[in-house]
Short mmCIF file of C-alpha atoms and ligand atoms in Angstrom, two decimals:
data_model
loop_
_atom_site.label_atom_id
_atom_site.label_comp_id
_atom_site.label_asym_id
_atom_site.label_seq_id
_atom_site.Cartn_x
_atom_site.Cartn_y
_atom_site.Cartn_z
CA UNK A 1345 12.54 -10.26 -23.53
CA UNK A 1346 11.62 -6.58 -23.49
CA UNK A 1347 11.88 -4.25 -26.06
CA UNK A 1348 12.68 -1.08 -24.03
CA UNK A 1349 13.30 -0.19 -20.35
CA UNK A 1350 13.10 2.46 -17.97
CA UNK A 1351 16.17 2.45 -16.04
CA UNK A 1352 14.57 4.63 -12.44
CA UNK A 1353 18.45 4.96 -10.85
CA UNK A 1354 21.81 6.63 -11.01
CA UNK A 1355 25.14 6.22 -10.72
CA UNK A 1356 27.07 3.05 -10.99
CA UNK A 1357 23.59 1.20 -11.07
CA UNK A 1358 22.14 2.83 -13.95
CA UNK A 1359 25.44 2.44 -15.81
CA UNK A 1360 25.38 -1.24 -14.67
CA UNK A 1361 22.27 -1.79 -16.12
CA UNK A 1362 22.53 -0.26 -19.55
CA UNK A 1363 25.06 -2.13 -19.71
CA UNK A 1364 23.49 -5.80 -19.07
CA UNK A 1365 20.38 -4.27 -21.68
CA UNK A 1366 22.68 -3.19 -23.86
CA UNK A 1367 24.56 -6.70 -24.54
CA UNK A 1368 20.74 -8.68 -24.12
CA UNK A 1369 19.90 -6.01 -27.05
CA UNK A 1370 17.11 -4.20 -24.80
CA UNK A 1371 16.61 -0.24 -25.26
CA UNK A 1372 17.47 1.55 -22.26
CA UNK A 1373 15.51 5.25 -21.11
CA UNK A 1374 17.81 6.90 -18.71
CA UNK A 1375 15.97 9.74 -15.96
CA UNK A 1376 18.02 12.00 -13.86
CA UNK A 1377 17.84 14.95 -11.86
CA UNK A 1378 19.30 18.71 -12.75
CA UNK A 1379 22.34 17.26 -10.52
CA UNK A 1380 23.15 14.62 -12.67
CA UNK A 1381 22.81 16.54 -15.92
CA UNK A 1382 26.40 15.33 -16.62
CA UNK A 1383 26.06 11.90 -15.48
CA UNK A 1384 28.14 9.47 -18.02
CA UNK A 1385 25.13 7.06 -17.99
CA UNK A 1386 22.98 9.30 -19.86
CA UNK A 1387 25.12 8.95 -22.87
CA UNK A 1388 25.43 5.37 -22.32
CA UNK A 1389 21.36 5.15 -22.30
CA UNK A 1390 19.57 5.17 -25.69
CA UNK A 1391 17.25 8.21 -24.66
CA UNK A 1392 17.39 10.34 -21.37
CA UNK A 1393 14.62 11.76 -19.18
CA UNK A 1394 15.11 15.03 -16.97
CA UNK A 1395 12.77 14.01 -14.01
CA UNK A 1396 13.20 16.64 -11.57
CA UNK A 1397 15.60 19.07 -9.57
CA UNK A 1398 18.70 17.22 -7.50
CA UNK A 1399 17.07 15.98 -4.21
CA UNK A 1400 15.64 11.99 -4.08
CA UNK A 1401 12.42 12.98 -3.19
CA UNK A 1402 11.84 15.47 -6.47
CA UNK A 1403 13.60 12.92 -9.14
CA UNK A 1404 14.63 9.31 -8.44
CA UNK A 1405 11.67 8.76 -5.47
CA UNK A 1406 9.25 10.82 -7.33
CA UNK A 1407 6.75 8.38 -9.01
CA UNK A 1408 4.27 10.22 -10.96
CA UNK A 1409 7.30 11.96 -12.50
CA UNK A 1410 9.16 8.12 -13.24
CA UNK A 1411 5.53 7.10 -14.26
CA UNK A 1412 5.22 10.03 -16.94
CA UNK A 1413 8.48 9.49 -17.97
CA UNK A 1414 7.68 5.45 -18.80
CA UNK A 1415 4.75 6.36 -20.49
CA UNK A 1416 6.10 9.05 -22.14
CA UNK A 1417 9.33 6.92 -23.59
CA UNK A 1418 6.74 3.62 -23.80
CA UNK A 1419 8.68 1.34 -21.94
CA UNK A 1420 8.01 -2.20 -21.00
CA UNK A 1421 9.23 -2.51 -18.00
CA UNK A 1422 10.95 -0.26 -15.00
CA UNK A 1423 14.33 -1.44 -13.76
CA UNK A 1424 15.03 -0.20 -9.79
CA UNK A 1425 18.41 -1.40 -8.92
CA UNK A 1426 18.60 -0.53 -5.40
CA UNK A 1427 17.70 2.25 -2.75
CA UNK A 1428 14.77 4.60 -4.27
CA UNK A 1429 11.92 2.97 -5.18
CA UNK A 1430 13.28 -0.42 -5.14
CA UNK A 1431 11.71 -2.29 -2.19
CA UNK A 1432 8.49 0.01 -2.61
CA UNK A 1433 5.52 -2.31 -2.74
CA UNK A 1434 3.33 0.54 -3.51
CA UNK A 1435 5.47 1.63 -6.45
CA UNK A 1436 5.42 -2.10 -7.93
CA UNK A 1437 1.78 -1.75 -7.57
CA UNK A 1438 1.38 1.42 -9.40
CA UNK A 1439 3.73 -0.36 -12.02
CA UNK A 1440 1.25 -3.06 -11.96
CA UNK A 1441 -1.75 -0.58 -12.71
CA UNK A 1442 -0.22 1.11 -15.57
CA UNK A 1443 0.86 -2.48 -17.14
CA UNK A 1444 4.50 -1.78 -16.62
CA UNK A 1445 6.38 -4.85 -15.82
CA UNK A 1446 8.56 -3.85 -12.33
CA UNK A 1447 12.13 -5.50 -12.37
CA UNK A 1448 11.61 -6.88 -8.85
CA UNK A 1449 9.46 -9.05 -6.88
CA UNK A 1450 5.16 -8.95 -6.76
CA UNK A 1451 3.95 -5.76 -4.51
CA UNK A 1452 2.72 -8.56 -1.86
CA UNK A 1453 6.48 -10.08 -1.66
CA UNK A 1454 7.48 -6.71 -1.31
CA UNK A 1455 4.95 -6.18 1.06
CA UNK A 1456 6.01 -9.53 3.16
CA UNK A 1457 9.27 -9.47 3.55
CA UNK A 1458 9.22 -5.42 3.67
CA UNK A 1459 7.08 -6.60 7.52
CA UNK A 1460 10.33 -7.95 9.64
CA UNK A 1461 8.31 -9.21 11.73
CA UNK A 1462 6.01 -10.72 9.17
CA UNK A 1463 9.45 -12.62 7.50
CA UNK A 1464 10.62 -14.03 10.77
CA UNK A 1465 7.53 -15.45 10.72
CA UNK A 1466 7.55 -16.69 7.10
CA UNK A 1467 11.16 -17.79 7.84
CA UNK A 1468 9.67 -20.05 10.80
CA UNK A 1469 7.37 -21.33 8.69
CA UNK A 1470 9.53 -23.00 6.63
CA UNK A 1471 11.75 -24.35 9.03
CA UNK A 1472 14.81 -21.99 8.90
CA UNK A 1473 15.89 -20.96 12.15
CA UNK A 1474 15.48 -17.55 13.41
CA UNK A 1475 17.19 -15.50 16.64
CA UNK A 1476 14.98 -16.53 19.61
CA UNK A 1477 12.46 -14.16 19.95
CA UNK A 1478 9.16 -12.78 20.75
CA UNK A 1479 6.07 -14.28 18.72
CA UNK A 1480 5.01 -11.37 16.24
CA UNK A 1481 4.34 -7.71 17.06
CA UNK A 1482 5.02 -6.28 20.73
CA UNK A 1483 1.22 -5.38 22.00
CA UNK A 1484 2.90 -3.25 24.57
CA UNK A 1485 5.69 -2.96 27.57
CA UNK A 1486 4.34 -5.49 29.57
CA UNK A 1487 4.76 -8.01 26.18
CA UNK A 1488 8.00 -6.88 26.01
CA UNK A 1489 9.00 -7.11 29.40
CA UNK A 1490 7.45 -10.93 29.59
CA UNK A 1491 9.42 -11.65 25.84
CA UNK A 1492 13.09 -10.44 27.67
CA UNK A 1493 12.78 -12.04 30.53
CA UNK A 1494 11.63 -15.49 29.15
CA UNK A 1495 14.39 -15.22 26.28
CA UNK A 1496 17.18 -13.75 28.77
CA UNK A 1497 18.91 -10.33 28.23
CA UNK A 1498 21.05 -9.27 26.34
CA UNK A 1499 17.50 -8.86 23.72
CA UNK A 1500 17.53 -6.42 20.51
CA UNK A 1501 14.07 -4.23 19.92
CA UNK A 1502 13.12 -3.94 16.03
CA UNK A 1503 10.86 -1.98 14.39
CA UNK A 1504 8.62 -3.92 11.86
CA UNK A 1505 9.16 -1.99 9.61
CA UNK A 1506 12.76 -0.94 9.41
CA UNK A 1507 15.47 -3.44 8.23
CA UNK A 1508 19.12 -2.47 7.51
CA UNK A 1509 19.89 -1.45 11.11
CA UNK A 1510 17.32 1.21 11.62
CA UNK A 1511 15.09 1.86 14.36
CA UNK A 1512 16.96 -0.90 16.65
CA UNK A 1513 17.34 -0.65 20.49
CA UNK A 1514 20.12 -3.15 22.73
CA UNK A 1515 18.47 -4.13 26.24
CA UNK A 1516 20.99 -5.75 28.71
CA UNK A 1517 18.00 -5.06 31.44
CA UNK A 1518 14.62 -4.12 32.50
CA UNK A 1519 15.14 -0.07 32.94
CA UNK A 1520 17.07 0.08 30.10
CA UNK A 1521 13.95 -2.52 27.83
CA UNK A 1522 11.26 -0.17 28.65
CA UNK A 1523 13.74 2.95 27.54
CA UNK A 1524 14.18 1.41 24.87
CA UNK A 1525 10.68 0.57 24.19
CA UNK A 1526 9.03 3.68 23.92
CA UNK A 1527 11.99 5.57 21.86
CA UNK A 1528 12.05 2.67 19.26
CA UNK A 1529 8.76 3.04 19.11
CA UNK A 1530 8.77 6.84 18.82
CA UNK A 1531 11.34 6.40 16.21
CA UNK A 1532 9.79 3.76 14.18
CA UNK A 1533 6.82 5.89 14.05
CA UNK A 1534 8.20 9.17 12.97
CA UNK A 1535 10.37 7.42 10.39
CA UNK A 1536 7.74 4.84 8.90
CA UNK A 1537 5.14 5.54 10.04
CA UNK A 1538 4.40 2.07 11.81
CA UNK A 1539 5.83 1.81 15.46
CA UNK A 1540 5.31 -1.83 15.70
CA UNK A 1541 8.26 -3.83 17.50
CA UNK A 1542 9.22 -7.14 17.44
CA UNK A 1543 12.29 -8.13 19.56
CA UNK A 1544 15.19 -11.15 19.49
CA UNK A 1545 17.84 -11.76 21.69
CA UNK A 1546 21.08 -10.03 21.26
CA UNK A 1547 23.31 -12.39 19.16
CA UNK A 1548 26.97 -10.02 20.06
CA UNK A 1549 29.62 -9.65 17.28
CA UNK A 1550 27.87 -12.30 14.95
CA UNK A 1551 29.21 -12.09 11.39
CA UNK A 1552 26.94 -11.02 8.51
CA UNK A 1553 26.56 -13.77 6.21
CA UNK A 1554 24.04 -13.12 3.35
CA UNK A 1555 22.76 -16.15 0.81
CA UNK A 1556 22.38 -14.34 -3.54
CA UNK A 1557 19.19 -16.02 -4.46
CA UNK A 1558 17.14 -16.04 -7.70
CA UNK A 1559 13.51 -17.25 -8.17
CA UNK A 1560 11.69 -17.62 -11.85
CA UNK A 1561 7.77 -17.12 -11.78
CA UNK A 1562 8.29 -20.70 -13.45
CA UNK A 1563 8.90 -22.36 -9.73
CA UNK A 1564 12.55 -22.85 -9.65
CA UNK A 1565 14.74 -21.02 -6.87
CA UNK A 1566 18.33 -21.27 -6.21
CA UNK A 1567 21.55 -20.31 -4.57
CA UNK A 1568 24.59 -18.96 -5.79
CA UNK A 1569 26.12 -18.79 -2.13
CA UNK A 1570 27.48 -16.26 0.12
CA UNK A 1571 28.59 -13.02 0.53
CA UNK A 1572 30.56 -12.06 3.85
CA UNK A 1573 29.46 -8.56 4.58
CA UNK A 1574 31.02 -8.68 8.27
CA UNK A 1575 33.08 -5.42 7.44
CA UNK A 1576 30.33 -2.89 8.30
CA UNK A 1577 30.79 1.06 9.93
CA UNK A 1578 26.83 2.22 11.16
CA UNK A 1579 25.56 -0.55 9.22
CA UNK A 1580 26.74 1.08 6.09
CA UNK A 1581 28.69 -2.30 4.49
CA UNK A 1582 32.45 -1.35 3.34
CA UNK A 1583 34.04 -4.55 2.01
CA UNK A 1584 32.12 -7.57 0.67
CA UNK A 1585 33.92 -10.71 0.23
CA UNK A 1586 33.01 -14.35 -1.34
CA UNK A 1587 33.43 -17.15 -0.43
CA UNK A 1588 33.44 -16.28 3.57
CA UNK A 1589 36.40 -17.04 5.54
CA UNK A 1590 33.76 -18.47 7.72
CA UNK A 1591 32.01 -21.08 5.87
CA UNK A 1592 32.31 -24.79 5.73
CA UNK A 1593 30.54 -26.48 2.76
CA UNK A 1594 28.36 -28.19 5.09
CA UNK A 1595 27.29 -24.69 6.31
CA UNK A 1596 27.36 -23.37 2.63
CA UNK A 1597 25.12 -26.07 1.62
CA UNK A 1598 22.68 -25.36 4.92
CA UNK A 1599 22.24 -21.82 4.97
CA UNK A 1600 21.79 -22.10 0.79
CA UNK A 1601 19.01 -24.44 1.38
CA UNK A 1602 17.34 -22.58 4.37
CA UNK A 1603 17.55 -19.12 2.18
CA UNK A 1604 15.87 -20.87 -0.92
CA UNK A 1605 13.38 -22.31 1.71
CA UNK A 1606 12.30 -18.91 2.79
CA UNK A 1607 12.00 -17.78 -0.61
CA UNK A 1608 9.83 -20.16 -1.83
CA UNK A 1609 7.73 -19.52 1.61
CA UNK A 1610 7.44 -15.94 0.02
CA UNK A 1611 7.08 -16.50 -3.85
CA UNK A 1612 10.05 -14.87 -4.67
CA UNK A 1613 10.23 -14.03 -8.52
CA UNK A 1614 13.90 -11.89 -8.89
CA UNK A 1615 17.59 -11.64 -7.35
CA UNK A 1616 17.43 -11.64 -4.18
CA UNK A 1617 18.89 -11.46 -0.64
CA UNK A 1618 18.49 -13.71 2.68
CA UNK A 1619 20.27 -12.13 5.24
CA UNK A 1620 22.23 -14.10 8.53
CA UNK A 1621 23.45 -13.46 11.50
CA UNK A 1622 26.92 -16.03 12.23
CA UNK A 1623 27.60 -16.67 16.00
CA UNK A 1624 30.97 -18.53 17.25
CA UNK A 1625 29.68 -21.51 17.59
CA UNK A 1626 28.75 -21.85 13.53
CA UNK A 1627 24.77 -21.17 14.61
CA UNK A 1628 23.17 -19.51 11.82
CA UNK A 1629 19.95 -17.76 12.15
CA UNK A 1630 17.40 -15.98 9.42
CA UNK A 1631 17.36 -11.92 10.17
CA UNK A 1632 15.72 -10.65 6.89
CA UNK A 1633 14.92 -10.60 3.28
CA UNK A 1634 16.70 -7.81 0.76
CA UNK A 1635 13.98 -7.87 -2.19
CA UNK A 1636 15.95 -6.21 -4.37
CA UNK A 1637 19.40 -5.94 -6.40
CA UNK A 1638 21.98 -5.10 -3.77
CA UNK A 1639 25.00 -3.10 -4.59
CA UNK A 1640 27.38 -6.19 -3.60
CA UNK A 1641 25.67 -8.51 -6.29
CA UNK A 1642 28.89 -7.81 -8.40
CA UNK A 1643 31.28 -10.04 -5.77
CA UNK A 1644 28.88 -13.06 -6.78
CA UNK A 1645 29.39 -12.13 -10.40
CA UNK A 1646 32.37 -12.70 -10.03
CA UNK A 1647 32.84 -16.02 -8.56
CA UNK A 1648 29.82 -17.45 -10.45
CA UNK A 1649 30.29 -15.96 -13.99
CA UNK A 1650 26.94 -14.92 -14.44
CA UNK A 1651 25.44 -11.58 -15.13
CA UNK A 1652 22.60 -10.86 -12.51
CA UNK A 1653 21.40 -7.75 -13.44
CA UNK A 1654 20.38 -9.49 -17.16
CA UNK A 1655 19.03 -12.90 -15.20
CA UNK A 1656 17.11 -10.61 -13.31
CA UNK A 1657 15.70 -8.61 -16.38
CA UNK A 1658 15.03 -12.51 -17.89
CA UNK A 1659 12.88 -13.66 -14.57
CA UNK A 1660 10.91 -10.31 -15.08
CA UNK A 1661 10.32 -11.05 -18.73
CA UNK A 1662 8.77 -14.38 -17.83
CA UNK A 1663 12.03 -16.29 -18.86
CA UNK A 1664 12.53 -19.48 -16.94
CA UNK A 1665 15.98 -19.85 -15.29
CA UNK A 1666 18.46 -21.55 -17.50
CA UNK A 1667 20.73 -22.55 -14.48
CA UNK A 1668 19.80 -25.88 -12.06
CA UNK A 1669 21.07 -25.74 -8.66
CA UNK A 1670 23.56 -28.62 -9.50
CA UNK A 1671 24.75 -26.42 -12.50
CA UNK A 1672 26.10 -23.10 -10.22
CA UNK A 1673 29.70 -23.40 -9.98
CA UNK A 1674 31.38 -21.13 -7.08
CA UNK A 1675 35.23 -20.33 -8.51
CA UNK A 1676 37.72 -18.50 -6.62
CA UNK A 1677 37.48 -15.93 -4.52
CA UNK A 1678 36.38 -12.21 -5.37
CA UNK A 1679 36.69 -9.39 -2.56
CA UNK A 1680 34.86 -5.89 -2.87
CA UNK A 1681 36.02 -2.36 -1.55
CA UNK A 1682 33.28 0.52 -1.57
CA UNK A 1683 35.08 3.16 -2.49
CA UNK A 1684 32.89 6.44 -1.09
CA UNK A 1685 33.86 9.95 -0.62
CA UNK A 1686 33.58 10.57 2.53
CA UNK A 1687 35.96 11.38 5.34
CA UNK A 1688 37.59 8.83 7.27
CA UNK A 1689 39.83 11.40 9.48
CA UNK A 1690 36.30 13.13 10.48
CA UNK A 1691 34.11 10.57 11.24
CA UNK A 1692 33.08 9.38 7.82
CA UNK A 1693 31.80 13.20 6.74
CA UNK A 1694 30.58 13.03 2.94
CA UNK A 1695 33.02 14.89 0.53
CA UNK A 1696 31.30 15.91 -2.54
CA UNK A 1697 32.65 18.19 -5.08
CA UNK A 1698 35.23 18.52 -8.27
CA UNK A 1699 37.52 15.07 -8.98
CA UNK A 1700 40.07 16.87 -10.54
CA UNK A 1701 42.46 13.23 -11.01
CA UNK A 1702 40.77 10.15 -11.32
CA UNK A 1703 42.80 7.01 -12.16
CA UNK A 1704 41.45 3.58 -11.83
CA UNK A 1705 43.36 0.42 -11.68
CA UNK A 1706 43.55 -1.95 -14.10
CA UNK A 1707 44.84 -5.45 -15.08
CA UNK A 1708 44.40 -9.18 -14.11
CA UNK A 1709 41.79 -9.72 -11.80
CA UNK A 1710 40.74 -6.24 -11.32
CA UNK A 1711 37.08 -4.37 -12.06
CA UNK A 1712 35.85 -1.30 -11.27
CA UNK A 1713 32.62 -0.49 -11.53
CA UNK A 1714 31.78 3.30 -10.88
CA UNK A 1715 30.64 6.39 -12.51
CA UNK A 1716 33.26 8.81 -11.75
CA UNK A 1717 35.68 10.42 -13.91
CA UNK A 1718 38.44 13.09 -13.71
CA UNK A 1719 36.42 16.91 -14.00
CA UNK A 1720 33.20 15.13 -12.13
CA UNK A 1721 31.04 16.42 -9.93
CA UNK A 1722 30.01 14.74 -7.09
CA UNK A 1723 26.51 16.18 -6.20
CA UNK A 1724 25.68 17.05 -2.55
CA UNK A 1725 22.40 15.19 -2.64
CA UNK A 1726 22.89 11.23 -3.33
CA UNK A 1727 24.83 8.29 -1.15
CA UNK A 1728 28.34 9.03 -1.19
CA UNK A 1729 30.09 5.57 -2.48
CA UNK A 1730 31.57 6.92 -5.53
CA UNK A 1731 32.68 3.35 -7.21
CA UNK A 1732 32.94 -0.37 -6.34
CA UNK A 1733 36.44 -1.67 -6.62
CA UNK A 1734 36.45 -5.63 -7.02
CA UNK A 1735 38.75 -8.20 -7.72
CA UNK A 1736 38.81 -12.08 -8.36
CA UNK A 1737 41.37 -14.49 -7.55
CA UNK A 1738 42.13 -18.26 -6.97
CA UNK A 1739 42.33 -17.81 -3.30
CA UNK A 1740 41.71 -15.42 -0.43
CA UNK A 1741 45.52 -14.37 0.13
CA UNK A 1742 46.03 -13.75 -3.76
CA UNK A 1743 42.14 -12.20 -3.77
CA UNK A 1744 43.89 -9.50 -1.01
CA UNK A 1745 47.22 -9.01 -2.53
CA UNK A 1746 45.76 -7.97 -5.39
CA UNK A 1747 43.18 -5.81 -3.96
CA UNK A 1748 45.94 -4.18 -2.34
CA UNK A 1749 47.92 -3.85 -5.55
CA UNK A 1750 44.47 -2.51 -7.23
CA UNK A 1751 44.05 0.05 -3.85
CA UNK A 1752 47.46 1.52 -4.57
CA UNK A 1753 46.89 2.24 -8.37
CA UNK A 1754 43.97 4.06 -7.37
CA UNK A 1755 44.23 8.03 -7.52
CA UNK A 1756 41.41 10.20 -6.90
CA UNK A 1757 42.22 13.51 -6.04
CA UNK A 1758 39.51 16.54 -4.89
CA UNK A 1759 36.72 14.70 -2.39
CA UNK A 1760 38.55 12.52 0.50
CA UNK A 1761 37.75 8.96 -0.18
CA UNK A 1762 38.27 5.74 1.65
CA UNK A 1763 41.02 4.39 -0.43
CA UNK A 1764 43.44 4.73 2.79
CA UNK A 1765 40.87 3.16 4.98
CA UNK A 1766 40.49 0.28 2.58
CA UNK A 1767 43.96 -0.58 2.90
CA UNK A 1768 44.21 -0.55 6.24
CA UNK A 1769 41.26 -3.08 6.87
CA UNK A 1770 42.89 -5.08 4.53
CA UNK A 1771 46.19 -5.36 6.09
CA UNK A 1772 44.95 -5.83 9.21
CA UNK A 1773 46.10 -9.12 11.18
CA UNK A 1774 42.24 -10.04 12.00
CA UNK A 1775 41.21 -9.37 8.64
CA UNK A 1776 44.01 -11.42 7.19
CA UNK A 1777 42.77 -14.34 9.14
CA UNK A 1778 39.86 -14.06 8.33
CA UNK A 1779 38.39 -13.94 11.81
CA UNK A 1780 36.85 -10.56 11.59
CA UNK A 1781 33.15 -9.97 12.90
CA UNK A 1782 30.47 -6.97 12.68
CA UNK A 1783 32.55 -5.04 15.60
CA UNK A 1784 35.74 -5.19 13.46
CA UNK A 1785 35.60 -1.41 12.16
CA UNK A 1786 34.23 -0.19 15.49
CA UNK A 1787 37.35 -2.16 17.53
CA UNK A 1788 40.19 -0.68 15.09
CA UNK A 1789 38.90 1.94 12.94
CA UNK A 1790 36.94 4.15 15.16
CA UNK A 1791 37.38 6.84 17.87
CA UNK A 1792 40.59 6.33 19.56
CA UNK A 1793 41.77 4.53 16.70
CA UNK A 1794 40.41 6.17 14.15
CA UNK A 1795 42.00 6.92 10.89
CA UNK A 1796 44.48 9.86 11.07
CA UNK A 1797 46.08 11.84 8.65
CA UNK A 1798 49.26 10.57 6.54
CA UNK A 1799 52.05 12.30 7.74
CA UNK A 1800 55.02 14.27 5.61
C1 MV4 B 38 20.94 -8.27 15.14
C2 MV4 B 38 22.19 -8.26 15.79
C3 MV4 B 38 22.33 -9.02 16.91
N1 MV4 B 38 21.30 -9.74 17.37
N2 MV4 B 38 19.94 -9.00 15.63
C4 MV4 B 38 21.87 -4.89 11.94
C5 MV4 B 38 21.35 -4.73 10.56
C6 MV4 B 38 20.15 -5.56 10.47
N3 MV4 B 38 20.08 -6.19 9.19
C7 MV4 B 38 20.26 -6.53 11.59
N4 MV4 B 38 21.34 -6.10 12.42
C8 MV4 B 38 21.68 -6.78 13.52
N5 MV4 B 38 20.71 -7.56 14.04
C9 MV4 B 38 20.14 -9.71 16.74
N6 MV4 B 38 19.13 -10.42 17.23
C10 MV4 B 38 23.19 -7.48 15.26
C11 MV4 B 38 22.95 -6.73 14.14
C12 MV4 B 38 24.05 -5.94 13.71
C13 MV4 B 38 24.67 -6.18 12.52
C14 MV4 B 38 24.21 -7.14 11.66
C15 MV4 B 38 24.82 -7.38 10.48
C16 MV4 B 38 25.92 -6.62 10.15
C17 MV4 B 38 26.39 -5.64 10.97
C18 MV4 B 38 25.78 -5.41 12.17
C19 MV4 B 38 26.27 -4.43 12.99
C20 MV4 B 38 25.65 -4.20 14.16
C21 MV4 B 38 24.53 -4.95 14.52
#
């Protein structure tokens, strides 16, 4: 195991990980920006690191100052959590260069599955079904015109390079393909600088189904199951839930083996993430590959009882996995609420500023992860989820009474948070059956129905 780490994050993350070094008796170097000066992490953290003023791209993003800052403190190994530098193949590489072990997957996994277009191909390799769709890269117009007509409108335009809903374009029609063409294209090149499209055909309202994996560099790879990520505003995910209401164990058992497939298709060494689209009709098909610890990885804590973040930190050590397939046990049922401040009575506006009260819930089944405390400051610059509220149960209806329970305990006053949206979503009839898809925020929680004010 390592000696000492670099922990190149904030937040709930950073905390998250000092934590899992902390109890596997690793050393832990903390970095933050002038924002975060006061961040509880940095006392948590054996030594801290002042990389930089408040915005991403001078502190968290900036590598030569995360790269001094290693050297300086003599770590091992940099841990990434997620966002940042996490999925940044060239960042793993300079990592690589300066014989610091990166907490994620090889640059050239990265790399892969970083390439949408590239994975879907990877994923067809090995057999796991993908969204019909064109074969690799768009040349131009005319390719994309031939791909939509021979797969059938509705079709979805991708950019190679973007992943997590950006840079997408619906087509229900020729005028509106070749619109939607050139400004993907225009977008994916300003933004990534690679305009390279792919497309599929427009699965509507599928649910979001997405498989936890972990590899070893020792050749094993398995599943811990599913996460239901269906509840989603702007592709921005606001409750996780596992198992999903949607599952059968013959599904469980085909999408696990298909996500493990596509791993091993890609060498994956870490935790990871295989992402799929759910239709109606129980079709399941491959849409991408998270490389990275995502911020949901808790919910499968929970209903596996094991600690990712330090199986993670083993695999990069060059531990072998200690778990077989036949040895992960899925128990009860664990439901997430991100709790962010932002606005939910004007449209979702980020709320940053003093927390003047800040109680968090408590008792059985209930765990909050989150960084916040009463007299904090929520800096302007950062992603606004301010906490993860989680809670595990024998089954779904107890998993929601009690997240309901937990919902009400929590105060934070100051910033507007989405406490009150939180308990509406989970109240709600569709919810409660379990037969809520990707559109579910849009239908009930948006424009004419959005969230208003509590009255009295
Ligand atoms: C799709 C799709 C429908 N058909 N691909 C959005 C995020 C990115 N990971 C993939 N996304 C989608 N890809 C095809 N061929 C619908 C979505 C999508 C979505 C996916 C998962 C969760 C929420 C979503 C919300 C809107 C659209």
């Amino acid at each position: 195991m390592f000696r000492r780490v670099l922990v190149a994050n904030r937040g709930e993350i950073a905390q998250r990980i000092i934590r899992a070094c902390r109890e596997l008796g690793v050393e832990t170097v903390a970095v933050y920006s002038e924002a975060d000066a006061n961040a509880v992490y940095l006392r948590q953290a054996d030594e801290a690191i002042c990389i930089g003023p408040g915005p991403g791209a001078k502190s968290y993003l900036n590598v030569a100052s995360l790269i001094s800052a290693a050297e300086i403190a003599d770590v091992d190994a940099i841990v990434p959590g997620y966002g940042f530098l996490a999925e940044n193949a060239d960042f793993a590489e300079v990592c690589r260069s300066c014989n610091i072990q990166f907490v994620g997957p090889d640059p050239e996994t990265i790399a892969a599955l970083g390439d949408k277009s590239k994975a879907r191909e990877l994923a067809q390799r090995a057999k796991v079904p993908v969204v019909p769709g064109s074969d690799g890269p768009l040349a131009d117009e005319d390719a994309a015109l031939a791909w939509a007509r021979k797969i059938g409108y509705p079709v979805m335009i991708k950019a190679s390079a973007g992943g997590g809903g950006r840079g997408m374009r619906i087509a229900r029609n020729d005028p509106s393909l070749l619109n939607g063409f050139h400004q993907a294209r225009a977008e994916a090149q300003n933004a990534f600088k690679d305009g390279t499209l792919y497309l599929e055909k427009f699965i509507e309202n599928p649910r979001h189904v997405e498989i936890q994996i972990l590899g070893d560099r020792h050749g094993h790879l398995i599943h811990l199951g599913e996460r239901d990520c269906s509840v989603q505003r702007r592709h921005q995910k606001v409750v996780e839930e596992s198992p999903s209401p949607s599952l059968t164990p013959d599904l469980r058992k085909k999408m696990g083996d298909a996500a493990v497939a596509v791993a091993k298709m890609a060498n994956y060494h870490n935790a990871g993430t295989v992402e799929f689209l759910l239709d109606r009709n129980g079709n399941f098909y491959f849409i991408e590959v998270n490389a990275r610890i995502q911020v949901e990885h808790t919910v499968t804590e929970l209903v596996t009882g094991m600690d990712l973040i330090q199986e993670q930190l083993r695999i990069a050590s060059g531990e072998p996995l200690r778990v077989r397939q036949k040895d992960v046990q899925l128990r009860g049922h664990a439901i997430e609420c991100r709790i962010n401040a932002e606005d939910p009575t004007r449209d979702f506006q980020p709320s940053p500023g003093l927390i003047q009260t800040f109680i968090a819930p408590g008792g059985p089944g209930v765990r909050v992860d989150s960084h916040a405390y009463q007299g904090y400051r929520i800096p302007p610059y950062y992603d606004s989820m301010i906490g993860k509220l989680l809670v595990l149960r024998d089954d779904r209806p107890r998993a929601i009474r009690t997240m309901l329970r937990a919902l009400g305990e929590f105060v934070i006053e100051g910033p507007a948070t989405t406490i009150e949206l939180h308990k509406r979503i989970l109240s709600h009839s569709e919810f409660l059956a379990g037969e809520h898809d990707t559109g579910f925020v849009e239908r009930h929680f948006m424009g004419a129905q959005a969230m208003r004010p509590k009255e009295g």
